[in-house]
PDB file of N, CA and C in Angstrom:
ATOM      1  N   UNK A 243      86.768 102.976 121.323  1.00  0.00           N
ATOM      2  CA  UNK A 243      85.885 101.860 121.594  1.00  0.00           C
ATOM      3  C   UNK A 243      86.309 100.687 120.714  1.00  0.00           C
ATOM      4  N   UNK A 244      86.673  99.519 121.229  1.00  0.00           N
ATOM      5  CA  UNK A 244      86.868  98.500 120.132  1.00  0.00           C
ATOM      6  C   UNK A 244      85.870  98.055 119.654  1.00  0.00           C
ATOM      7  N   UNK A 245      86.064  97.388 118.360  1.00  0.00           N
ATOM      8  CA  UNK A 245      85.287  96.843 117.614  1.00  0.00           C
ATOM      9  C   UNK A 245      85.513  95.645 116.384  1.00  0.00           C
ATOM     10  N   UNK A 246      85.120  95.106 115.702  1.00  0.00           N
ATOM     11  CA  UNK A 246      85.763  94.227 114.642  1.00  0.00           C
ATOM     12  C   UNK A 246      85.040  94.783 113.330  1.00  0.00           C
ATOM     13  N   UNK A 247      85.964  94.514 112.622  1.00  0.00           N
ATOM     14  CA  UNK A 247      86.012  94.668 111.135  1.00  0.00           C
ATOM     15  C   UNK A 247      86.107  93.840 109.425  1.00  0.00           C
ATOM     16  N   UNK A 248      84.947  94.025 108.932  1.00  0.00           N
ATOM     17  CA  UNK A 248      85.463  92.598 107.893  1.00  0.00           C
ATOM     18  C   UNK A 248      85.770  93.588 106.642  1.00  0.00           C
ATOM     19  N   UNK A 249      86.949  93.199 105.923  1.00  0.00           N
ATOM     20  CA  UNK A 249      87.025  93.961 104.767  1.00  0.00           C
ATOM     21  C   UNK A 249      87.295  93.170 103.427  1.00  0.00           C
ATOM     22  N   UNK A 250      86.519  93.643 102.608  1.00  0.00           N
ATOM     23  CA  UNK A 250      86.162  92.486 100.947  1.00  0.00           C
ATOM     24  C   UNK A 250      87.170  93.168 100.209  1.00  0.00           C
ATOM     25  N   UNK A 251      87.849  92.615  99.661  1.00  0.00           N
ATOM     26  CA  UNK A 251      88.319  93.484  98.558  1.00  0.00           C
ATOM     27  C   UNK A 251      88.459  92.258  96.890  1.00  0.00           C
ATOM     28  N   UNK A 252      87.905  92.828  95.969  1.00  0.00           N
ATOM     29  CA  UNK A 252      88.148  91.880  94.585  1.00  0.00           C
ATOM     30  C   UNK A 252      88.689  92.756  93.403  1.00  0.00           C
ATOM     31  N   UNK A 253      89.867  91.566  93.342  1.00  0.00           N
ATOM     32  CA  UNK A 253      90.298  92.281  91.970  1.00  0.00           C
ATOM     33  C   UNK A 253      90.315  91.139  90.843  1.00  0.00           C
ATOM     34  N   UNK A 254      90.315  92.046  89.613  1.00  0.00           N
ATOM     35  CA  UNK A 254      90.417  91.369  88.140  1.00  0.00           C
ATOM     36  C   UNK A 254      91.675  90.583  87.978  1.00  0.00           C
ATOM     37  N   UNK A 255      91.366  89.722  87.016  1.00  0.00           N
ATOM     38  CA  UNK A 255      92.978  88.777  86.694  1.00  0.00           C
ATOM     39  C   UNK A 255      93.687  89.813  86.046  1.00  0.00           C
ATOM     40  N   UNK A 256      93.583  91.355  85.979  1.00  0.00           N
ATOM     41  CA  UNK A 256      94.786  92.353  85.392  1.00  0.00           C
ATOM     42  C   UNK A 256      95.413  93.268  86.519  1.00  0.00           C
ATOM     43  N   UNK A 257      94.460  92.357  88.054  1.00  0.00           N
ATOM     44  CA  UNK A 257      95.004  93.408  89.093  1.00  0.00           C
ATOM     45  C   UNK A 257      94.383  94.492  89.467  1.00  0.00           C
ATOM     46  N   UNK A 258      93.327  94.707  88.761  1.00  0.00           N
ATOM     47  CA  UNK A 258      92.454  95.847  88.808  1.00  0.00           C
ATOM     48  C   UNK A 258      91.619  95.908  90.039  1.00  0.00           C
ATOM     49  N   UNK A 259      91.285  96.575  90.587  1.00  0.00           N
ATOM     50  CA  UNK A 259      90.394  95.954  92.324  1.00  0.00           C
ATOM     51  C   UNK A 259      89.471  96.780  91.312  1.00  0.00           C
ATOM     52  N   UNK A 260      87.811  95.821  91.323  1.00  0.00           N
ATOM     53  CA  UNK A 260      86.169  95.922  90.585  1.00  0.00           C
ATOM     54  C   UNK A 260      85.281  95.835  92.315  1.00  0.00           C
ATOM     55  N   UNK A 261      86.380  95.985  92.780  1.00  0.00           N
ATOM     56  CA  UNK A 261      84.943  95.675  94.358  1.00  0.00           C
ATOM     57  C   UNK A 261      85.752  95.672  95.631  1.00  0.00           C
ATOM     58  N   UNK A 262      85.088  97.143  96.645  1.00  0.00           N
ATOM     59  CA  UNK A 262      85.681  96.896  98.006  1.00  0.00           C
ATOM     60  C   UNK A 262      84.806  97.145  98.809  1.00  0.00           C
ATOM     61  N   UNK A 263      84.623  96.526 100.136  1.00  0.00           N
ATOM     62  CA  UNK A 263      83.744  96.796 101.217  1.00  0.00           C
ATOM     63  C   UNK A 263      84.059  96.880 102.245  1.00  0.00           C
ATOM     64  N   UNK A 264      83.482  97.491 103.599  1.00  0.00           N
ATOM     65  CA  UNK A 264      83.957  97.892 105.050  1.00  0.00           C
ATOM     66  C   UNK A 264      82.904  97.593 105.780  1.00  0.00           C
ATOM     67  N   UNK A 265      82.730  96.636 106.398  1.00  0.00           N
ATOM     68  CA  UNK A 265      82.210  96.482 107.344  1.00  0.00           C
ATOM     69  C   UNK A 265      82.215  96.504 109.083  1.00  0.00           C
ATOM     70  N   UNK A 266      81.977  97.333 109.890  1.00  0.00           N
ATOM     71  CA  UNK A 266      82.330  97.451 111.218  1.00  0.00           C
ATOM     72  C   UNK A 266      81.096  97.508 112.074  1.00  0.00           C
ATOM     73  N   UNK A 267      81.513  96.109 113.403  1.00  0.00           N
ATOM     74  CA  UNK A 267      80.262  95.547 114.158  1.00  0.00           C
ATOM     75  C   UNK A 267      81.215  96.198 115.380  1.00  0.00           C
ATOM     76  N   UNK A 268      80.494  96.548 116.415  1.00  0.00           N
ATOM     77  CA  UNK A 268      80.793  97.977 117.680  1.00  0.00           C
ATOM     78  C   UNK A 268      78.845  97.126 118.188  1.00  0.00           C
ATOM     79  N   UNK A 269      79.357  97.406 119.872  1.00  0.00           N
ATOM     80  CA  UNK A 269      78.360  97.365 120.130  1.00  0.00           C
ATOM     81  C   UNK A 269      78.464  98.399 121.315  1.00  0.00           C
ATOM     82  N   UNK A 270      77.604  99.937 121.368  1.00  0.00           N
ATOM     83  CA  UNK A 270      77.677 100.863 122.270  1.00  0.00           C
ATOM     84  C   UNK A 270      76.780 100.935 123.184  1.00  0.00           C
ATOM     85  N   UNK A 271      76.763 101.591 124.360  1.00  0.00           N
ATOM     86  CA  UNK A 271      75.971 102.609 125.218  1.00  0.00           C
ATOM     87  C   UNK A 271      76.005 103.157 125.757  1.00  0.00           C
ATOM     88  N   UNK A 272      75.051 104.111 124.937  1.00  0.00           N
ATOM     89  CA  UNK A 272      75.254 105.455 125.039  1.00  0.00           C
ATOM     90  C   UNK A 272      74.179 106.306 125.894  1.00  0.00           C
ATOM     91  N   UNK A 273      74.540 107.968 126.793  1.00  0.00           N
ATOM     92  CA  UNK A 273      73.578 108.436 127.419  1.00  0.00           C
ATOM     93  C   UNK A 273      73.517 109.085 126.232  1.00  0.00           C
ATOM     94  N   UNK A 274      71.684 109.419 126.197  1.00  0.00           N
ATOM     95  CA  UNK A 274      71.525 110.215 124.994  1.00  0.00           C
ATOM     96  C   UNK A 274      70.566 111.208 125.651  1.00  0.00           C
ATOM     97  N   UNK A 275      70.004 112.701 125.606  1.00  0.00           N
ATOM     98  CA  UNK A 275      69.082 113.371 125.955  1.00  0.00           C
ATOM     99  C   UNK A 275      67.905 113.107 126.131  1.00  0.00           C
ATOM    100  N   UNK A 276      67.255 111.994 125.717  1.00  0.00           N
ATOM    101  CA  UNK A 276      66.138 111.375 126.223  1.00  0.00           C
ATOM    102  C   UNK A 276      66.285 110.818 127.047  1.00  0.00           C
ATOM    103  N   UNK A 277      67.174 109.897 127.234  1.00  0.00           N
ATOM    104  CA  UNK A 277      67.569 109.385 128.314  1.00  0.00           C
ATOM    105  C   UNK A 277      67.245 109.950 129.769  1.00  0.00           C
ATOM    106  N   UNK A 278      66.822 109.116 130.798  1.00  0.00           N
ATOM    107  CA  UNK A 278      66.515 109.498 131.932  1.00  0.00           C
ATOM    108  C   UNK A 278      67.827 109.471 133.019  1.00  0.00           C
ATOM    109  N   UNK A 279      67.310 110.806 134.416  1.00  0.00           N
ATOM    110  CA  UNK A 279      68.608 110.732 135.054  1.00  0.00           C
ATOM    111  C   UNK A 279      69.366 109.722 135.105  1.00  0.00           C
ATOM    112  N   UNK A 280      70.475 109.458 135.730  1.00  0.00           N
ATOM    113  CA  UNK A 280      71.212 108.326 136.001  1.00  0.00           C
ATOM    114  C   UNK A 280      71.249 108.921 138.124  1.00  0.00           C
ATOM    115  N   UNK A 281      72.000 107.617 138.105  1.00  0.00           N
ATOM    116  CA  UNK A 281      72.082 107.933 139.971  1.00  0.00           C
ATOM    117  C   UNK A 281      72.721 109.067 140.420  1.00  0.00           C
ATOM    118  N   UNK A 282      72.175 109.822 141.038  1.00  0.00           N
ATOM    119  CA  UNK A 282      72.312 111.016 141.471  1.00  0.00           C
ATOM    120  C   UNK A 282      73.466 112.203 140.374  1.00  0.00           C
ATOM    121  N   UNK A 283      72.431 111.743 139.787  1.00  0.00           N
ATOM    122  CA  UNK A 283      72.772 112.628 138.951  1.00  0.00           C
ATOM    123  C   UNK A 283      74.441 112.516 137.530  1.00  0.00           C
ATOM    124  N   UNK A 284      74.751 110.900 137.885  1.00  0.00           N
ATOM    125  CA  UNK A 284      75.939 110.418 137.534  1.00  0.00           C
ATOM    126  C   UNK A 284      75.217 109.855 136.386  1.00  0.00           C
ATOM    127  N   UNK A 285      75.040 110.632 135.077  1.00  0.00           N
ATOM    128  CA  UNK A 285      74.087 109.669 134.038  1.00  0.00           C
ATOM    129  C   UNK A 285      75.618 109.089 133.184  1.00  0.00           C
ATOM    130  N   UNK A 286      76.331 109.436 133.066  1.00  0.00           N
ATOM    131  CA  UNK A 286      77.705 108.451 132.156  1.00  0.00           C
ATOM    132  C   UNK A 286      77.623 107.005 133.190  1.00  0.00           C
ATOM    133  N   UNK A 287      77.433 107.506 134.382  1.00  0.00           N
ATOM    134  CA  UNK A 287      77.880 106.021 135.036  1.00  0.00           C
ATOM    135  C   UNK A 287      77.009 105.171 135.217  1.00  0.00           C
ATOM    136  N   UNK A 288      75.728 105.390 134.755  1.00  0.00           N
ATOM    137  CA  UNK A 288      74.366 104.546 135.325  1.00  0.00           C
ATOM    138  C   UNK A 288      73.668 103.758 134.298  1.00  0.00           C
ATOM    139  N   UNK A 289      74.021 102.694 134.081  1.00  0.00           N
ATOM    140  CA  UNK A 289      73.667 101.760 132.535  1.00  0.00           C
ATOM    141  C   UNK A 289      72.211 101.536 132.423  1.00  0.00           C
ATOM    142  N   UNK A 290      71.336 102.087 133.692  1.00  0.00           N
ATOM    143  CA  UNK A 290      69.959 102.106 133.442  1.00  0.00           C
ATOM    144  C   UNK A 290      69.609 102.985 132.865  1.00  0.00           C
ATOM    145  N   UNK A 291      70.378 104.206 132.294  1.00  0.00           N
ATOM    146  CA  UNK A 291      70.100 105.389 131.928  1.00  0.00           C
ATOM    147  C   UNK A 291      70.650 105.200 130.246  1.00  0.00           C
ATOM    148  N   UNK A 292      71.147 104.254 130.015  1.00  0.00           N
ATOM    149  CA  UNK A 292      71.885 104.156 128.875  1.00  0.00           C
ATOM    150  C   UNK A 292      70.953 103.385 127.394  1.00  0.00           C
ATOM    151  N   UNK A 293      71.630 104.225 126.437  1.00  0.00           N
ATOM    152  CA  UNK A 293      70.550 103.499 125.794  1.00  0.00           C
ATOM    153  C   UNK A 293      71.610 102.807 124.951  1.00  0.00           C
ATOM    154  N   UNK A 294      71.014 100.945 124.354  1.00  0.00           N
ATOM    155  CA  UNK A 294      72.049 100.242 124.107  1.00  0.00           C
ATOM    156  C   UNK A 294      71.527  99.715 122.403  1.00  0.00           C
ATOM    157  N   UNK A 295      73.129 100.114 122.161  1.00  0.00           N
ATOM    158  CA  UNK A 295      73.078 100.347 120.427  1.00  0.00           C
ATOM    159  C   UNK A 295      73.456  98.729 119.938  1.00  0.00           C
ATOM    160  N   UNK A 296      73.542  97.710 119.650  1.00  0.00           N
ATOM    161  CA  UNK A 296      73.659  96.250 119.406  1.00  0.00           C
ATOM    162  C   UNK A 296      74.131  96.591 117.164  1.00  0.00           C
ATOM    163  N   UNK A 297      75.526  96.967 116.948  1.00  0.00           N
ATOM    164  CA  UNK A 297      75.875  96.662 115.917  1.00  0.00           C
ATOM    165  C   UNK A 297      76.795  95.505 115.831  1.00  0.00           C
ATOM    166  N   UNK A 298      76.551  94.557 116.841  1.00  0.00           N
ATOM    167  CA  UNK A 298      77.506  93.602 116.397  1.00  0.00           C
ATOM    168  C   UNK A 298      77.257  92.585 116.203  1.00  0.00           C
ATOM    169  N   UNK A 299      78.183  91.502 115.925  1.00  0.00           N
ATOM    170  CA  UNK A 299      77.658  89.794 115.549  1.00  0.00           C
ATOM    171  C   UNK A 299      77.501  88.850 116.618  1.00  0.00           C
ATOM    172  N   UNK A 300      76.038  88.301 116.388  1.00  0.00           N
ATOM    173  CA  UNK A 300      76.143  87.480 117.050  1.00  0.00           C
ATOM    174  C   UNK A 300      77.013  86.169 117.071  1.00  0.00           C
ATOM    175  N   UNK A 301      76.769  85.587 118.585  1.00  0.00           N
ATOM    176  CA  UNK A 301      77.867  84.173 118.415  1.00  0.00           C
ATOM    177  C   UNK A 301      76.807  83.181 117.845  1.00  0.00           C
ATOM    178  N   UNK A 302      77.531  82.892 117.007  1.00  0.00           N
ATOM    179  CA  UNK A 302      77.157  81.393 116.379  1.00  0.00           C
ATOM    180  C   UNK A 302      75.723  81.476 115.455  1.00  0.00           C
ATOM    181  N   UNK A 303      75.815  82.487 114.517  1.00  0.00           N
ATOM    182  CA  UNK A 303      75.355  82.937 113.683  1.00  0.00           C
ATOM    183  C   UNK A 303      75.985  83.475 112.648  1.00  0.00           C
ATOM    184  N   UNK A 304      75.449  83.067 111.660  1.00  0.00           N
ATOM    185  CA  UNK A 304      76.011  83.939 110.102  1.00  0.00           C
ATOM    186  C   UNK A 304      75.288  85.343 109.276  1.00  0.00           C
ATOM    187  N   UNK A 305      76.395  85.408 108.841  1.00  0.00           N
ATOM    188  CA  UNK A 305      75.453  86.247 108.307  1.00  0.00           C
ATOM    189  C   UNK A 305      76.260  86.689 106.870  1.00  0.00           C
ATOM    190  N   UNK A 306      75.540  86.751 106.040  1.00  0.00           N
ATOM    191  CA  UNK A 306      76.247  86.998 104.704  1.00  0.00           C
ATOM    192  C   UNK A 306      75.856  87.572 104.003  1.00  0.00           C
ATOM    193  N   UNK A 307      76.237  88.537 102.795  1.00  0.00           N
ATOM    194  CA  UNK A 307      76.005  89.397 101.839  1.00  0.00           C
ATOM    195  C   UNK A 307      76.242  89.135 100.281  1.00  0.00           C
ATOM    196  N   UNK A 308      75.319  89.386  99.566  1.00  0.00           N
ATOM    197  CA  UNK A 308      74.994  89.112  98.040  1.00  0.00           C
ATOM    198  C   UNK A 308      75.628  90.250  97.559  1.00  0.00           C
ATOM    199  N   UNK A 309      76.703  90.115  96.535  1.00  0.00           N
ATOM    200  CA  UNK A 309      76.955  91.612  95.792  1.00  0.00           C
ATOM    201  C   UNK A 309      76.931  90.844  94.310  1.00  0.00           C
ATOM    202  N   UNK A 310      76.200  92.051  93.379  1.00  0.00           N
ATOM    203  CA  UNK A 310      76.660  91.940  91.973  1.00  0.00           C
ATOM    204  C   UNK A 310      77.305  92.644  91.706  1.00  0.00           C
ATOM    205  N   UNK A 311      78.272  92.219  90.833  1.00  0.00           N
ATOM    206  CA  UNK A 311      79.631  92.740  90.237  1.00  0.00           C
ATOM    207  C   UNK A 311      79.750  92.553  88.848  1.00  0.00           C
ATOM    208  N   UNK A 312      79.189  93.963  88.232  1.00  0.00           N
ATOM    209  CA  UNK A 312      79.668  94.071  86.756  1.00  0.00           C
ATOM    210  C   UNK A 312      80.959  93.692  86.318  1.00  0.00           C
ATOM    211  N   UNK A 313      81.654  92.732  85.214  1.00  0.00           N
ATOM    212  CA  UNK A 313      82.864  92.949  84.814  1.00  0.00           C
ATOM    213  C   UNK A 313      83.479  93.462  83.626  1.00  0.00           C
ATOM    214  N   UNK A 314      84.509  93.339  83.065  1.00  0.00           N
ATOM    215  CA  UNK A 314      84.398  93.493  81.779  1.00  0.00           C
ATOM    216  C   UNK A 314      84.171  92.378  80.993  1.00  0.00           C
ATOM    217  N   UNK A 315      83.612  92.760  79.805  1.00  0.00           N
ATOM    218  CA  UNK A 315      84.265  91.339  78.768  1.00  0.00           C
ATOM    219  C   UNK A 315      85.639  90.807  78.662  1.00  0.00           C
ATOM    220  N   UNK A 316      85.567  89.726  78.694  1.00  0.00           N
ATOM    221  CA  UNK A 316      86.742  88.664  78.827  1.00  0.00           C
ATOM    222  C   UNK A 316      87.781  88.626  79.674  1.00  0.00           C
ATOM    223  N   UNK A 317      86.455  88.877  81.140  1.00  0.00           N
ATOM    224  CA  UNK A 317      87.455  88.619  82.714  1.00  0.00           C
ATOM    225  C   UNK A 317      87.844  87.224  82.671  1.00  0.00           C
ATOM    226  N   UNK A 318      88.503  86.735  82.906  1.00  0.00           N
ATOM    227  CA  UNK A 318      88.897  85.497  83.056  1.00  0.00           C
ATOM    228  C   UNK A 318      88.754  84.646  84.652  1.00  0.00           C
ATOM    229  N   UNK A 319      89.339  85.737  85.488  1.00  0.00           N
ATOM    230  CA  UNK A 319      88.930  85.185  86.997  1.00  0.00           C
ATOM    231  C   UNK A 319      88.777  86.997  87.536  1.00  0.00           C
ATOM    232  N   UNK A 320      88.630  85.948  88.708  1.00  0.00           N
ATOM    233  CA  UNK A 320      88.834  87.142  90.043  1.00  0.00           C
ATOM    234  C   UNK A 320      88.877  87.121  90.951  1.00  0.00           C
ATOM    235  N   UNK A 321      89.925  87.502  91.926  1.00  0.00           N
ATOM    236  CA  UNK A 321      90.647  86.774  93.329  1.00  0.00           C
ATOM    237  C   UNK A 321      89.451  87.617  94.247  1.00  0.00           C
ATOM    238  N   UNK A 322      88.914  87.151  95.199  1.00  0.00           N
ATOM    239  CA  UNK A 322      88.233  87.543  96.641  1.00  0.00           C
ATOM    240  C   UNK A 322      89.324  87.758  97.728  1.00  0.00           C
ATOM    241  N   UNK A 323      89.719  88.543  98.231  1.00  0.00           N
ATOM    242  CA  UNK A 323      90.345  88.526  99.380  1.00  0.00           C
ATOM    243  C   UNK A 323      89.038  88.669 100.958  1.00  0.00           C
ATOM    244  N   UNK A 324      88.976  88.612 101.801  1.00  0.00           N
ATOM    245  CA  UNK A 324      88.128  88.931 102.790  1.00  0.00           C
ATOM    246  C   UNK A 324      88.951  89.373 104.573  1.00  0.00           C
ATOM    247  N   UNK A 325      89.166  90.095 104.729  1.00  0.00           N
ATOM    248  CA  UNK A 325      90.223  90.206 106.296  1.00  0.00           C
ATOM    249  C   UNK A 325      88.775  90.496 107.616  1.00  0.00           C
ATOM    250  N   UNK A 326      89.266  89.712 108.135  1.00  0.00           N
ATOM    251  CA  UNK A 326      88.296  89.885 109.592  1.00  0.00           C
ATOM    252  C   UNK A 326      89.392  90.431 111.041  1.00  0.00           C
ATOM    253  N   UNK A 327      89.014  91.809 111.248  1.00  0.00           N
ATOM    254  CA  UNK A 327      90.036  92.091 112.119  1.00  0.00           C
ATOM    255  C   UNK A 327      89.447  92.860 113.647  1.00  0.00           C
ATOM    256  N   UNK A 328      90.310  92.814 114.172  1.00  0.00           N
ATOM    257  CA  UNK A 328      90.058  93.121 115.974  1.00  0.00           C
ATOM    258  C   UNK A 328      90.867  95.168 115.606  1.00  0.00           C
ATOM    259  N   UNK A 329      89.575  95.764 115.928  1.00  0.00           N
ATOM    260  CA  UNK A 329      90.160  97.177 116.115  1.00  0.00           C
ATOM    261  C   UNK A 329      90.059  97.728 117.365  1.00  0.00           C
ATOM    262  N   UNK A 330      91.258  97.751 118.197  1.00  0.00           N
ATOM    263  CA  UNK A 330      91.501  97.943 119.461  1.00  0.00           C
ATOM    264  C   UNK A 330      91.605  99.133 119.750  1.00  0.00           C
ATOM    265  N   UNK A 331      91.824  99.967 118.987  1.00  0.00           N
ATOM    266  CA  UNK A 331      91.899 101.804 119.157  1.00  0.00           C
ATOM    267  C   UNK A 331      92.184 102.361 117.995  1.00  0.00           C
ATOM    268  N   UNK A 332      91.825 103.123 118.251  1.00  0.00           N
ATOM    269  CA  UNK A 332      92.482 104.068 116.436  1.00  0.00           C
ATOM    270  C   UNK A 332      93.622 103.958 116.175  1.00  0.00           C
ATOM    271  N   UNK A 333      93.921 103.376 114.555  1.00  0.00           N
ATOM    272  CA  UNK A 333      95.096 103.241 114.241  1.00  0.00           C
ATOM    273  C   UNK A 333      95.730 102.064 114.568  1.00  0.00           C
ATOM    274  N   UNK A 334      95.212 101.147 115.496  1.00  0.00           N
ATOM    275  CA  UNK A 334      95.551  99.826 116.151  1.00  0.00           C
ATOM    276  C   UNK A 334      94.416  99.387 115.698  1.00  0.00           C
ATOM    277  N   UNK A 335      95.091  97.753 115.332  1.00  0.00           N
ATOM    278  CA  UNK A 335      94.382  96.677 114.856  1.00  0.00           C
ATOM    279  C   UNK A 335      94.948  95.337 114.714  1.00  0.00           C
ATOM    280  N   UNK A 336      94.116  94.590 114.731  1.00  0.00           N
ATOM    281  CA  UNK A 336      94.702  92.831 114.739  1.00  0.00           C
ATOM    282  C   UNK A 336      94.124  91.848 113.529  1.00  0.00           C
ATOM    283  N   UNK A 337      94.621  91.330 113.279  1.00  0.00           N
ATOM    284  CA  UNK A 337      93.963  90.248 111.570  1.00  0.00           C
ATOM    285  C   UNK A 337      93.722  89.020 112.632  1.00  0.00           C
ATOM    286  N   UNK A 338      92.206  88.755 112.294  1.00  0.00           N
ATOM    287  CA  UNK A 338      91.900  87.561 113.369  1.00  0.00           C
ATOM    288  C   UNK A 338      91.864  86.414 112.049  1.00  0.00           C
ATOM    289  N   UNK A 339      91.067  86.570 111.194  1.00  0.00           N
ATOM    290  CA  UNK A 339      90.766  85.599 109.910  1.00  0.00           C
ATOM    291  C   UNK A 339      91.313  86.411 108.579  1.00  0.00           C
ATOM    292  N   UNK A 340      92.274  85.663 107.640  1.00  0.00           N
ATOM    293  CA  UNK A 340      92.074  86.549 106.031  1.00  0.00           C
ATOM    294  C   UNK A 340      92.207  85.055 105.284  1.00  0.00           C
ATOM    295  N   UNK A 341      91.313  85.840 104.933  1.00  0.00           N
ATOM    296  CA  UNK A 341      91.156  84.030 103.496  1.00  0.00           C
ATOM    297  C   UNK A 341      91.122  84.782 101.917  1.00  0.00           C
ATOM    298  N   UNK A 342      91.689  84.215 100.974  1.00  0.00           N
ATOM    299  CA  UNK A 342      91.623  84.260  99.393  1.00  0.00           C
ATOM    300  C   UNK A 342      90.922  83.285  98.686  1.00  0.00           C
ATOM    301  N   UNK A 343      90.259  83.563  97.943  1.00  0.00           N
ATOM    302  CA  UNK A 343      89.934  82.613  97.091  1.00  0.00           C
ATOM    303  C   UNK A 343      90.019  83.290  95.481  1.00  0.00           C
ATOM    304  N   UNK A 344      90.363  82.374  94.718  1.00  0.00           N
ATOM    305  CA  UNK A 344      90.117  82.594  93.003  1.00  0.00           C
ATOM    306  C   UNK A 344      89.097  82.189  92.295  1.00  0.00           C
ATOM    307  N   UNK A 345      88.461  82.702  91.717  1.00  0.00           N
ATOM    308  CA  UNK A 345      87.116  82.456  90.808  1.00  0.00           C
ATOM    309  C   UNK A 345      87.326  82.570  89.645  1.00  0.00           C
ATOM    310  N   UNK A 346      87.242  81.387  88.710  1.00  0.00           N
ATOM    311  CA  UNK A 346      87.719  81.105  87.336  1.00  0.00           C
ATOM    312  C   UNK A 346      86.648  81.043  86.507  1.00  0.00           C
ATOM    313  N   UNK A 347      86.141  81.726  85.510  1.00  0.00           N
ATOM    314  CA  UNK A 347      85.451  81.926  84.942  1.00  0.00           C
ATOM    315  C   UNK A 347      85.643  81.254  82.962  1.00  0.00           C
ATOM    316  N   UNK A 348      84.730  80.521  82.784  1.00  0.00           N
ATOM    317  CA  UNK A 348      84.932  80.054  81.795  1.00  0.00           C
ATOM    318  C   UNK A 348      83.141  79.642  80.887  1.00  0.00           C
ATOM    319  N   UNK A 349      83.977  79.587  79.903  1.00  0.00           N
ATOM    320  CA  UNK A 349      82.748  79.932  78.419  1.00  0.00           C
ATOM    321  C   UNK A 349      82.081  78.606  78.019  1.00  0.00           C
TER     322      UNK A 349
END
């Protein structure tokens, strides 16, 4: 089933990665046992019978996440990487957005 993927990753100015995240938006439907017949008896094929799972992003909406991140004493920075990618099948995948940024930290 395709789906998209955002992945965080931060490391220390020694290279150290202090922070990673996985995020994956899929939007399914699925027959599930509650679920009622489908047409004659074809419940995979009958989307009235389906029950519909909505994990994905909407268009033209944001949406964003707060993390705290312990560091050590006398981090100096710390690079953000972020990859937004198209997962087309297992093991297959596409980089739609990757952005970096550096965060400089000072006393």
């Amino acid at each position: 089933m395709p789906k998209t993927a955002l992945d965080v990753t931060v490391k220390d100015d020694k290279g150290k990665v202090v922070f990673t995240h996985n995020e994956e938006y899929a939007v399914y439907d699925l027959h599930l046992p509650s679920n009622k017949e489908g047409y004659l008896g074809l419940n995979d094929w009958d989307i009235t019978a389906m029950t519909h799972i909505d994990l994905g992003l909407e268009p033209l909406k944001t949406e964003s996440y707060t993390n705290v991140l312990p560091l050590n004493e006398g981090t100096k920075s710390v690079t953000v990487e972020a990859t937004f990618g198209y997962l087309y099948e297992d093991g297959h995948s596409s980089v739609i957005k990757s952005v970096s940024k550096k965060v400089d930290f000072v006393k």
